[in-house]
Coordinates of N, CA and C in Angstrom, one line a residue:
X1 N 24.2 32.7 -64.4 CA 23.1 33.6 -64.0 C 21.9 32.9 -63.5
X2 N 21.4 33.2 -62.4 CA 20.2 32.5 -61.8 C 19.0 32.8 -62.6
X3 N 18.0 31.8 -62.6 CA 16.8 31.9 -63.3 C 15.8 32.9 -62.5
X4 N 15.9 32.8 -61.2 CA 15.1 33.7 -60.4 C 15.9 34.8 -59.8
X5 N 15.4 36.0 -60.1 CA 16.0 37.2 -59.6 C 16.0 37.3 -58.1
X6 N 17.2 37.5 -57.4 CA 17.2 37.6 -56.0 C 16.2 38.7 -55.5
X7 N 15.5 38.3 -54.4 CA 14.6 39.2 -53.8 C 13.2 39.1 -54.4
X8 N 13.0 38.4 -55.5 CA 11.7 38.2 -56.2 C 10.8 37.3 -55.4
X9 N 9.7 37.7 -54.9 CA 8.8 36.9 -54.1 C 7.5 36.5 -54.8
X10 N 7.3 36.9 -56.0 CA 6.0 36.6 -56.7 C 4.9 37.6 -56.3
X11 N 3.7 37.3 -56.8 CA 2.6 38.1 -56.5 C 2.2 38.0 -55.1
X12 N 1.8 39.1 -54.5 CA 1.2 39.0 -53.1 C -0.1 38.2 -53.1
X13 N -0.3 37.4 -52.1 CA -1.6 36.7 -52.0 C -2.7 37.6 -51.6
X14 N -3.9 37.5 -52.2 CA -5.0 38.4 -51.9 C -5.7 38.0 -50.7
X15 N -5.6 36.8 -50.2 CA -6.3 36.3 -49.0 C -7.7 35.8 -49.4
X16 N -8.1 36.0 -50.6 CA -9.4 35.5 -51.1 C -9.4 34.0 -51.2
X17 N -10.5 33.3 -50.9 CA -10.6 31.9 -51.0 C -10.4 31.4 -52.5
X18 N -9.8 30.3 -52.6 CA -9.5 29.7 -54.0 C -10.8 29.1 -54.5
X19 N -11.2 29.6 -55.7 CA -12.4 29.1 -56.3 C -12.1 28.4 -57.6
X20 N -12.9 27.5 -58.1 CA -12.7 26.9 -59.4 C -12.7 28.0 -60.5
X21 N -12.1 27.8 -61.6 CA -12.1 28.8 -62.7 C -13.4 29.2 -63.1
X22 N -13.6 30.6 -63.3 CA -14.8 31.1 -63.8 C -15.9 31.3 -62.7
X23 N -15.6 31.0 -61.5 CA -16.6 31.1 -60.4 C -16.5 32.4 -59.6
X24 N -17.6 32.8 -59.1 CA -17.6 34.0 -58.1 C -18.3 33.5 -56.8
X25 N -17.9 34.2 -55.8 CA -18.4 33.9 -54.4 C -19.7 34.6 -54.2
X26 N -20.7 33.8 -53.6 CA -21.9 34.5 -53.2 C -22.2 34.1 -51.7
X27 N -22.8 35.1 -51.0 CA -23.2 34.8 -49.6 C -24.6 34.2 -49.6
X28 N -25.3 34.3 -50.8 CA -26.7 33.8 -50.9 C -26.7 32.3 -51.3
X29 N -27.9 31.8 -51.4 CA -28.1 30.4 -51.9 C -29.2 30.5 -53.0
X30 N -28.7 30.8 -54.2 CA -29.6 31.0 -55.3 C -30.5 29.7 -55.6
X31 N -31.7 29.9 -56.0 CA -32.7 28.9 -56.3 C -32.8 28.7 -57.8
X32 N -32.3 27.6 -58.3 CA -32.4 27.3 -59.7 C -33.1 25.9 -59.9
X33 N -34.1 25.8 -60.7 CA -34.8 24.5 -60.9 C -35.1 24.4 -62.4
X34 N -35.2 23.1 -62.8 CA -35.6 22.9 -64.2 C -37.1 22.8 -64.4
X35 N -37.9 22.9 -63.4 CA -39.3 22.8 -63.5 C -40.0 23.1 -62.2
X36 N -41.3 22.8 -62.0 CA -42.0 23.1 -60.8 C -41.4 22.4 -59.6
X37 N -41.6 22.9 -58.4 CA -41.0 22.4 -57.2 C -42.0 21.3 -56.6
X38 N -41.6 20.0 -56.6 CA -42.4 19.0 -56.0 C -42.6 19.2 -54.5
X39 N -43.7 18.8 -54.0 CA -44.0 18.9 -52.5 C -44.2 17.4 -52.1
X40 N -43.3 16.8 -51.4 CA -43.3 15.4 -51.1 C -43.4 15.2 -49.6
X41 N -44.6 14.8 -49.1 CA -44.6 14.6 -47.6 C -43.8 13.4 -47.2
X42 N -43.3 13.5 -45.9 CA -42.4 12.4 -45.4 C -43.1 11.1 -45.4
X43 N -44.4 11.1 -45.2 CA -45.2 9.8 -45.2 C -45.1 9.0 -46.5
X44 N -45.0 9.7 -47.6 CA -45.0 9.0 -48.9 C -43.7 9.0 -49.6
X45 N -42.7 9.7 -48.9 CA -41.3 9.7 -49.5 C -40.7 8.3 -49.4
X46 N -39.9 7.9 -50.4 CA -39.1 6.7 -50.3 C -37.9 6.9 -51.2
X47 N -36.8 6.2 -50.8 CA -35.6 6.2 -51.6 C -35.3 4.8 -52.0
X48 N -35.0 4.6 -53.3 CA -34.8 3.2 -53.9 C -33.5 3.1 -54.7
X49 N -32.7 2.2 -54.3 CA -31.5 1.9 -55.2 C -31.9 0.6 -56.0
X50 N -31.8 0.8 -57.3 CA -32.1 -0.4 -58.2 C -30.9 -0.8 -58.9
X51 N -30.5 -2.0 -58.8 CA -29.3 -2.5 -59.5 C -29.5 -2.8 -60.9
X52 N -28.4 -3.2 -61.6 CA -28.5 -3.5 -63.0 C -29.3 -4.8 -63.3
X53 N -29.5 -5.6 -62.2 CA -30.3 -6.8 -62.4 C -31.8 -6.6 -62.0
X54 N -32.1 -5.4 -61.6 CA -33.5 -5.1 -61.2 C -33.7 -5.3 -59.7
X55 N -32.8 -5.7 -58.9 CA -32.9 -5.8 -57.5 C -33.1 -4.4 -56.8
X56 N -34.0 -4.3 -55.9 CA -34.3 -3.1 -55.3 C -34.0 -3.1 -53.8
X57 N -33.5 -1.9 -53.3 CA -33.2 -1.7 -51.9 C -33.9 -0.4 -51.5
X58 N -34.9 -0.5 -50.6 CA -35.8 0.6 -50.3 C -35.6 1.1 -48.9
X59 N -35.8 2.4 -48.7 CA -35.9 3.0 -47.4 C -37.1 4.0 -47.4
X60 N -37.9 3.9 -46.3 CA -38.9 4.9 -46.0 C -38.2 6.1 -45.4
X61 N -38.9 7.2 -45.1 CA -38.3 8.3 -44.4 C -37.8 7.9 -43.0
X62 N -38.7 7.2 -42.3 CA -38.3 6.8 -41.0 C -37.1 5.9 -41.0
X63 N -37.0 5.0 -41.9 CA -35.8 4.1 -42.0 C -34.6 4.8 -42.4
X64 N -34.7 5.8 -43.3 CA -33.5 6.6 -43.6 C -33.0 7.4 -42.5
X65 N -34.0 8.0 -41.7 CA -33.6 8.8 -40.5 C -33.0 8.0 -39.4
X66 N -33.3 6.7 -39.4 CA -32.7 5.8 -38.4 C -31.3 5.4 -38.7
X67 N -30.8 5.6 -39.9 CA -29.5 5.2 -40.3 C -28.4 6.2 -39.7
X68 N -27.2 5.8 -39.6 CA -26.1 6.7 -39.1 C -26.1 8.0 -39.9
X69 N -26.1 9.1 -39.1 CA -26.1 10.4 -39.8 C -24.8 11.1 -39.7
X70 N -24.5 11.8 -40.8 CA -23.2 12.6 -40.9 C -23.5 14.1 -41.1
X71 N -22.6 14.9 -40.8 CA -22.8 16.4 -40.9 C -21.7 17.0 -41.7
X72 N -21.7 16.8 -43.0 CA -20.6 17.4 -43.8 C -20.7 18.9 -43.9
X73 N -19.6 19.6 -43.9 CA -19.5 21.0 -44.3 C -18.6 21.1 -45.5
X74 N -19.2 21.6 -46.6 CA -18.6 21.5 -47.9 C -18.8 22.8 -48.7
X75 N -18.0 23.0 -49.7 CA -18.2 24.1 -50.7 C -19.0 23.5 -51.8
X76 N -19.9 24.4 -52.4 CA -20.7 24.0 -53.5 C -20.5 25.0 -54.7
X77 N -20.5 24.4 -55.9 CA -20.2 25.2 -57.1 C -21.2 25.0 -58.2
X78 N -22.0 26.0 -58.5 CA -23.0 25.9 -59.6 C -22.4 26.1 -60.9
X79 N -22.9 25.4 -61.9 CA -22.5 25.6 -63.3 C -22.8 27.0 -63.8
X80 N -23.8 27.7 -63.2 CA -24.1 29.1 -63.6 C -23.1 30.1 -63.0
X81 N -22.0 29.6 -62.4 CA -20.8 30.3 -62.0 C -20.8 30.8 -60.5
X82 N -21.8 30.6 -59.7 CA -21.7 31.0 -58.3 C -21.1 29.8 -57.5
X83 N -20.4 30.2 -56.5 CA -19.9 29.3 -55.5 C -20.3 29.7 -54.1
X84 N -20.6 28.8 -53.2 CA -20.9 29.1 -51.8 C -20.0 28.2 -51.0
X85 N -19.3 28.8 -50.0 CA -18.3 28.1 -49.3 C -18.9 27.7 -47.9
X86 N -18.4 26.6 -47.3 CA -18.7 26.2 -46.0 C -20.1 25.9 -45.7
X87 N -20.8 25.3 -46.6 CA -22.2 25.0 -46.4 C -22.3 23.7 -45.5
X88 N -23.3 23.8 -44.6 CA -23.5 22.7 -43.5 C -24.7 21.9 -43.8
X89 N -24.6 20.6 -43.7 CA -25.7 19.7 -44.1 C -25.7 18.6 -43.0
X90 N -26.8 17.8 -43.1 CA -26.9 16.6 -42.3 C -27.6 15.5 -43.2
X91 N -27.1 14.3 -43.2 CA -27.8 13.3 -43.9 C -27.0 12.0 -43.8
X92 N -27.3 11.1 -44.7 CA -26.7 9.7 -44.7 C -25.7 9.6 -45.9
X93 N -24.6 9.1 -45.5 CA -23.6 8.8 -46.6 C -24.1 7.8 -47.6
X94 N -23.8 8.0 -48.8 CA -24.1 7.0 -49.8 C -23.3 5.7 -49.6
X95 N -22.2 5.8 -48.9 CA -21.5 4.6 -48.5 C -22.3 3.7 -47.7
X96 N -23.1 4.3 -46.7 CA -24.0 3.6 -45.9 C -25.1 2.9 -46.7
X97 N -25.7 3.7 -47.6 CA -26.8 3.2 -48.4 C -26.4 2.1 -49.4
X98 N -25.1 2.2 -49.9 CA -24.6 1.2 -50.9 C -24.0 0.0 -50.2
X99 N -23.8 0.1 -48.9 CA -23.2 -1.1 -48.2 C -24.2 -2.2 -48.3
X100 N -23.8 -3.4 -48.8 CA -24.6 -4.5 -48.9 C -25.4 -4.6 -50.2
X101 N -25.3 -3.6 -51.1 CA -25.9 -3.6 -52.4 C -25.0 -4.4 -53.3
X102 N -25.5 -5.5 -53.8 CA -24.8 -6.4 -54.7 C -24.9 -5.9 -56.1
X103 N -23.8 -5.3 -56.7 CA -23.8 -4.8 -58.0 C -22.4 -4.8 -58.6
X104 N -22.4 -5.0 -59.9 CA -21.2 -4.9 -60.7 C -21.2 -3.6 -61.6
X105 N -22.1 -2.7 -61.3 CA -22.3 -1.5 -62.1 C -21.1 -0.5 -61.9
X106 N -20.9 0.3 -62.9 CA -19.9 1.4 -62.9 C -20.6 2.7 -62.9
X107 N -21.9 2.8 -63.2 CA -22.5 4.1 -63.3 C -23.8 4.2 -62.5
X108 N -24.2 5.4 -62.2 CA -25.5 5.6 -61.5 C -26.3 6.7 -62.2
X109 N -27.6 6.6 -62.2 CA -28.5 7.6 -62.7 C -29.4 7.9 -61.5
X110 N -29.2 9.1 -61.0 CA -30.1 9.6 -59.9 C -31.4 10.2 -60.5
X111 N -32.5 9.8 -59.9 CA -33.8 10.4 -60.5 C -34.6 10.9 -59.3
X112 N -35.4 11.9 -59.7 CA -36.1 12.7 -58.7 C -37.6 12.7 -58.8
X113 N -38.3 13.1 -57.7 CA -39.7 13.4 -57.8 C -39.8 14.7 -58.7
X114 N -40.7 14.6 -59.7 CA -40.7 15.7 -60.7 C -40.1 15.4 -62.0
X115 N -39.4 14.3 -62.1 CA -38.9 13.8 -63.4 C -37.4 14.2 -63.7
X116 N -36.7 14.9 -62.9 CA -35.3 15.3 -63.1 C -34.4 14.0 -62.9
X117 N -33.3 14.0 -63.7 CA -32.3 12.9 -63.5 C -30.9 13.5 -63.8
X118 N -29.9 12.8 -63.3 CA -28.5 13.2 -63.6 C -27.7 11.9 -63.4
X119 N -26.7 11.8 -64.3 CA -25.8 10.6 -64.3 C -24.5 10.9 -63.6
X120 N -23.9 9.9 -63.0 CA -22.6 10.0 -62.3 C -21.9 8.6 -62.3
X121 N -20.6 8.6 -62.4 CA -19.9 7.4 -62.1 C -20.2 6.9 -60.7
X122 N -20.4 5.6 -60.5 CA -20.7 5.1 -59.2 C -19.6 5.4 -58.2
X123 N -18.4 5.4 -58.6 CA -17.2 5.6 -57.7 C -17.3 7.0 -57.1
X124 N -18.0 8.0 -57.8 CA -18.1 9.3 -57.3 C -19.2 9.4 -56.1
X125 N -19.9 8.4 -55.9 CA -20.9 8.3 -54.8 C -20.3 7.6 -53.6
X126 N -19.1 7.1 -53.8 CA -18.5 6.3 -52.7 C -17.3 7.1 -52.0
X127 N -16.7 6.4 -51.0 CA -15.5 7.0 -50.4 C -15.7 8.3 -49.7
X128 N -16.9 8.5 -49.1 CA -17.2 9.7 -48.3 C -17.3 10.9 -49.1
X129 N -17.7 10.8 -50.4 CA -17.8 12.0 -51.3 C -19.3 12.3 -51.6
X130 N -20.3 11.6 -51.1 CA -21.7 11.9 -51.5 C -22.6 11.5 -50.4
X131 N -23.7 12.3 -50.2 CA -24.7 12.1 -49.2 C -26.1 12.2 -49.7
X132 N -27.0 11.6 -49.0 CA -28.4 11.9 -49.1 C -28.8 12.8 -47.9
X133 N -29.0 14.1 -48.2 CA -29.1 15.1 -47.1 C -30.6 15.6 -47.0
X134 N -30.9 15.9 -45.7 CA -32.3 16.3 -45.4 C -32.3 17.6 -44.6
X135 N -31.1 18.0 -44.1 CA -31.0 19.2 -43.3 C -30.0 20.1 -43.9
X136 N -30.3 21.4 -43.9 CA -29.3 22.4 -44.3 C -29.2 23.5 -43.3
X137 N -28.0 23.8 -42.9 CA -27.8 24.9 -41.9 C -28.6 24.8 -40.6
X138 N -28.8 23.5 -40.2 CA -29.5 23.2 -38.9 C -31.0 23.1 -39.0
X139 N -31.6 23.3 -40.2 CA -33.0 23.2 -40.3 C -33.4 22.3 -41.4
X140 N -34.7 21.8 -41.4 CA -35.1 20.9 -42.5 C -34.9 21.6 -43.9
X141 N -34.4 20.8 -44.8 CA -34.1 21.3 -46.1 C -35.3 21.8 -46.8
X142 N -35.4 23.1 -47.2 CA -36.6 23.6 -47.8 C -36.8 23.0 -49.2
X143 N -38.1 22.9 -49.6 CA -38.4 22.3 -50.9 C -37.7 23.0 -52.0
X144 N -37.6 24.3 -52.0 CA -36.9 25.0 -53.1 C -35.5 24.7 -53.2
X145 N -34.9 24.1 -52.2 CA -33.5 23.7 -52.3 C -33.4 22.1 -52.3
X146 N -34.5 21.5 -52.6 CA -34.4 20.0 -52.9 C -35.1 19.2 -51.8
X147 N -35.6 19.8 -50.7 CA -36.3 19.0 -49.7 C -37.5 18.3 -50.2
X148 N -37.8 17.2 -49.5 CA -37.3 16.8 -48.2 C -35.9 16.2 -48.2
X149 N -35.4 15.7 -49.3 CA -34.0 15.2 -49.4 C -33.5 15.3 -50.8
X150 N -32.2 15.6 -50.8 CA -31.5 15.8 -52.1 C -30.2 15.0 -52.0
X151 N -29.6 14.8 -53.2 CA -28.3 14.3 -53.3 C -27.3 15.4 -53.1
X152 N -26.2 15.1 -52.4 CA -25.1 16.1 -52.2 C -23.8 15.5 -52.7
X153 N -23.3 16.0 -53.8 CA -22.0 15.5 -54.4 C -21.2 16.7 -54.7
X154 N -20.6 17.3 -53.6 CA -20.0 18.6 -53.7 C -18.7 18.8 -54.6
X155 N -18.1 17.7 -54.9 CA -16.9 17.8 -55.7 C -17.2 17.9 -57.2
X156 N -18.5 17.8 -57.6 CA -19.0 18.1 -58.9 C -19.9 19.3 -59.0
X157 N -20.1 19.9 -60.2 CA -21.0 21.0 -60.3 C -22.4 20.6 -59.6
X158 N -23.1 21.6 -59.1 CA -24.2 21.3 -58.2 C -25.4 20.7 -58.9
X159 N -25.5 20.8 -60.3 CA -26.6 20.1 -60.9 C -26.5 18.6 -60.7
X160 N -25.3 18.1 -60.4 CA -25.2 16.6 -60.1 C -25.8 16.2 -58.8
X161 N -26.0 17.2 -57.9 CA -26.6 17.0 -56.6 C -28.1 17.1 -56.7
X162 N -28.7 16.1 -57.2 CA -30.1 16.1 -57.6 C -31.0 16.5 -56.5
X163 N -31.9 17.5 -56.7 CA -32.9 17.9 -55.8 C -34.0 16.8 -55.8
X164 N -34.8 16.7 -54.7 CA -36.0 15.9 -54.5 C -35.7 14.5 -54.9
X165 N -34.5 14.0 -54.6 CA -34.1 12.7 -55.1 C -35.0 11.6 -54.6
X166 N -35.3 10.6 -55.4 CA -36.2 9.5 -55.0 C -35.5 8.1 -55.2
X167 N -34.4 8.1 -55.9 CA -33.7 6.9 -56.1 C -32.5 7.0 -57.0
X168 N -31.8 5.9 -57.1 CA -30.6 5.8 -58.0 C -30.7 4.4 -58.7
X169 N -30.6 4.5 -60.0 CA -30.5 3.3 -60.8 C -29.1 3.0 -61.2
X170 N -28.6 1.8 -60.9 CA -27.2 1.5 -61.2 C -27.2 0.7 -62.5
X171 N -26.1 1.0 -63.3 CA -26.0 0.4 -64.6 C -24.6 0.1 -65.1
X172 N -24.5 -0.8 -66.1 CA -23.2 -1.1 -66.6 C -22.7 -0.1 -67.6
X173 N -23.6 0.7 -68.2 CA -23.3 1.8 -69.1 C -23.8 3.1 -68.6
X174 N -23.2 4.2 -69.1 CA -23.5 5.5 -68.7 C -24.8 6.0 -69.4
X175 N -25.8 6.5 -68.7 CA -27.0 7.0 -69.3 C -27.1 8.4 -69.0
X176 N -27.1 9.3 -70.0 CA -27.2 10.8 -69.7 C -28.5 11.1 -69.0
X177 N -28.5 12.1 -68.1 CA -29.6 12.6 -67.5 C -30.2 13.8 -68.2
X178 N -31.0 14.6 -67.4 CA -31.8 15.7 -68.0 C -30.8 16.8 -68.7
X179 N -29.9 17.4 -67.9 CA -29.1 18.4 -68.4 C -28.0 17.8 -69.3
X180 N -27.6 16.6 -69.1 CA -26.5 16.0 -69.9 C -27.1 15.8 -71.3
X181 N -28.4 15.4 -71.4 CA -29.0 15.2 -72.7 C -29.1 16.5 -73.5
X182 N -29.2 17.6 -72.7 CA -29.3 19.0 -73.3 C -28.0 19.6 -73.6
X183 N -26.9 18.8 -73.4 CA -25.6 19.3 -73.8 C -24.6 19.6 -72.7
X184 N -25.0 19.5 -71.4 CA -24.1 19.7 -70.3 C -23.1 18.5 -70.2
X185 N -22.0 18.7 -69.6 CA -21.0 17.7 -69.5 C -21.4 16.5 -68.7
X186 N -21.0 15.3 -69.1 CA -21.4 14.1 -68.5 C -20.8 14.0 -67.1
X187 N -19.6 14.6 -66.8 CA -19.0 14.4 -65.5 C -19.2 15.7 -64.7
X188 N -18.7 16.9 -65.2 CA -19.0 18.1 -64.5 C -18.1 18.4 -63.3
X189 N -16.8 18.4 -63.6 CA -15.8 18.7 -62.6 C -15.5 20.3 -62.6
X190 N -15.9 21.0 -61.5 CA -15.7 22.4 -61.6 C -14.3 22.9 -61.7
X191 N -13.4 22.1 -61.2 CA -11.9 22.5 -61.2 C -11.4 22.4 -62.6
X192 N -12.0 21.6 -63.4 CA -11.6 21.4 -64.8 C -12.6 22.2 -65.8
X193 N -13.5 22.9 -65.2 CA -14.5 23.8 -65.9 C -15.3 22.9 -66.9
X194 N -15.7 21.8 -66.5 CA -16.4 20.9 -67.4 C -17.9 21.2 -67.4
X195 N -18.3 22.3 -68.0 CA -19.7 22.8 -68.0 C -20.5 22.1 -69.1
X196 N -19.9 22.0 -70.3 CA -20.6 21.5 -71.5 C -19.9 20.4 -72.1
X197 N -20.6 19.6 -72.9 CA -19.9 18.6 -73.7 C -18.8 19.1 -74.5
X198 N -17.6 18.5 -74.4 CA -16.4 18.9 -75.1 C -15.5 19.8 -74.3
X199 N -16.0 20.2 -73.1 CA -15.1 21.0 -72.2 C -14.0 20.1 -71.6

């Protein structure tokens, strides 16, 4: 006797996009922040990568804008359960910024104007998976969404895509950031529903 009944085709497909578990689709772009929105003029903005030895690699706004630009279109997933598909950005790949940085680090701590921070494995910022973005949907990134520039790491929950980012500190050990210290997951993979410590 066969395991599969002849003629059985399974459940019909709904045609709805596949979302990580527990997520719902939104056409909006909700604004969620841990504190006041910093206002950082381009003239005083800078981005600094600091290695585990204290070596610094700096870019002004003009220097960052002169680097090769990419235009990723990605899905984003917030830990508060909304997902937005096909978002369009412009910015600089972290591969470009990390090229030539001499480091043996395995971890990164992104830190922002306003005091926010979040930790990530350094490998998750490489291989075309992360960007420093300044444009959303063809326009300058609004301050409420992290402008003038934010981190974009779309394969992780969106709190890992630090708003108002000003630098990344590289380290040999993992250092929890703002939400991770408060009990959020250190990694934050939406497809494994890693919302909180222990998930």
